[in-house]
């Protein structure tokens, strides 16, 4: 899976989790950019990512993430 | 979509939601003119947590429309010592599945005791009908071992005292009941197996707490959600998710939320008297393996000696056990009634007896009509019925015609039926008494049996919705073995019951005096394979039916009309004037006594041994418009095809 494949999958998940259409992907995107992205929906987001890519994040990995681009990189690194 | 592995978190008794669920929900949320009743229908799918949240928003937006639609309102306050927000988010949508309209209030995180002990708290200002008190081992002092002398017992007592004091506060301050819950067993051991018998180990304390909670802590109007049993059924390794506990104090895996919400809602619905009352059972391939009309009482799979037989025994045992707790049993089967009763009367390993069945309906009418009839005879609503049937087409038909009936998605393996039926929790109860013990007998005393039924529902629309493709071609080497098998096995839909060996079938392939057809039917549930075999003797003036048989699985699909259209077309092209058919009675083929009459043939006299002879004048025959695509082999294609 290329990085852009991962990114487009992540966008699909974000649209579902945050119930928002047509999210335009940007590496720098953060919770501040999406209305429904709060601490609770962030957990749903993380779990949905884990399920989709069949990976697990540790608490510290999640805590270190600063934006969506880093999330995509983390997924890519776990996919080997 | 069928699942090969049963995933408890995926609500396996429900169908997967439509692909465009989110956009459907958006319309229902934003367009006040759209039918809010659709939300109830969509809640009947296996929704995940995100989807439940999306639907919850639509439920909130359409609350007034839903309130007017007959849902039972319920105000639920939740005071939890952990993060219950996900559960709360899932409740409004899940509640619809159980006939409830839930408004909820959640006490602030960490404020459980304050909210309940203060009569002027926001929790009580909400005016709840019920208050759910959700604890975890940590909050109750049961998360760490107490190995000091008597410490374990003391910890359990103090946890129970705490729970009951909050319960009493709810009773006193609001005059309503509480929902308590058992504690799922933590996964980590201290000693190992030794924990089980060591007072003060976490396992010992949690077991003891749960047992005492169920036995001692419930007053009138209080309910118990046995979360521990649910977690065990799922498996603790799947149930718990340490990462979620550490980062957000969510007490179980996020994937568990839809299932936990369903269990809470079914409990609340049961307390409102909304649980199902009657289990309606199909017979062939549901209560036993095989088709009684074809296989006979010695040929069906049931009972000891084979895995398949025992799987059906287990289904019957579950039904019998449900009956002993007051669930009414009924039968709804496409069968000759006389055949359908044979196993009940003659098979030694039938667990269910005739007298266990309050209403026994075996006929060839569509099952939706029969289910309405059953509800009427029992004087209960169709929304009190659960319908267990192995046949996906029958299930779909009933779901379309009677969406109020619960139709579990049981898959193809009978060994899983009891598990799925149990997981669905249709018969959740909050009490059990003498009346329940006697109920099944009371209904059995009024046992009614129906054979003739009025047809209702739009059969043609249903058939069209099946996307059937019927393909017809002459006998050939490829289909030979299956043709011979059908010729030698079919008993019920078989006009003449003539048996031929595979060699004879092969000889027909090349015989110009025989017109042969092998018929297959596909529909959107899959390929039914070869389901009909026809042989006509081709005379100059008339073609005479030597063999016409069909699998009862596709009865009522109008396949026989498609067959006739193709035969008539071929006969006309060959210059024949008439088709002649005969019904030769056997103990098993009463079903097709009127076969030719139904197809428009006229009566042409009695035969020896009670048979009848029928004629169709080809000049007067016109092929009907049929709800299926008909594919015929090239050599059969008529001028009009």
XYZ file of C-alpha atoms in Angstrom, chain B residues 11-15 44 97-98 262-263 266 269-270 273-279 322 325 327 383-388 399 404-410 417 419-429:
49
model
C -24.396 -8.788 16.140
C -24.394 -11.866 13.905
C -28.152 -12.495 14.059
C -28.729 -9.250 12.147
C -28.056 -8.463 8.508
C -32.645 -3.581 12.642
C -34.367 -2.008 17.522
C -36.234 -2.947 20.698
C -28.120 -4.154 22.685
C -28.086 -6.161 25.909
C -33.265 -5.711 25.418
C -37.546 -3.573 26.646
C -38.214 -6.754 28.626
C -43.132 -6.097 28.343
C -41.746 -5.811 24.831
C -39.917 -9.144 24.608
C -40.999 -11.709 22.047
C -43.421 -14.414 23.110
C -43.482 -17.080 20.432
C -40.864 -19.042 18.506
C -37.736 -22.192 25.934
C -40.003 -21.174 30.591
C -42.255 -19.324 25.318
C -44.253 -8.295 16.725
C -44.212 -11.033 19.379
C -42.993 -13.632 16.865
C -39.518 -14.944 16.166
C -39.233 -16.976 12.978
C -36.472 -19.558 12.618
C -38.737 -9.593 6.441
C -42.261 -6.630 12.765
C -41.377 -10.333 12.936
C -37.867 -11.033 14.218
C -36.072 -13.216 11.691
C -32.586 -14.206 12.870
C -29.890 -14.533 10.238
C -28.860 -18.074 11.110
C -28.580 -22.038 15.227
C -26.036 -20.001 19.603
C -27.377 -17.364 17.261
C -30.893 -17.624 18.609
C -29.572 -17.266 22.134
C -27.245 -14.395 21.244
C -30.139 -12.476 19.718
C -31.883 -12.404 23.110
C -35.410 -12.175 21.728
C -36.917 -13.736 24.822
C -35.187 -11.652 27.481
C -37.149 -11.768 30.736
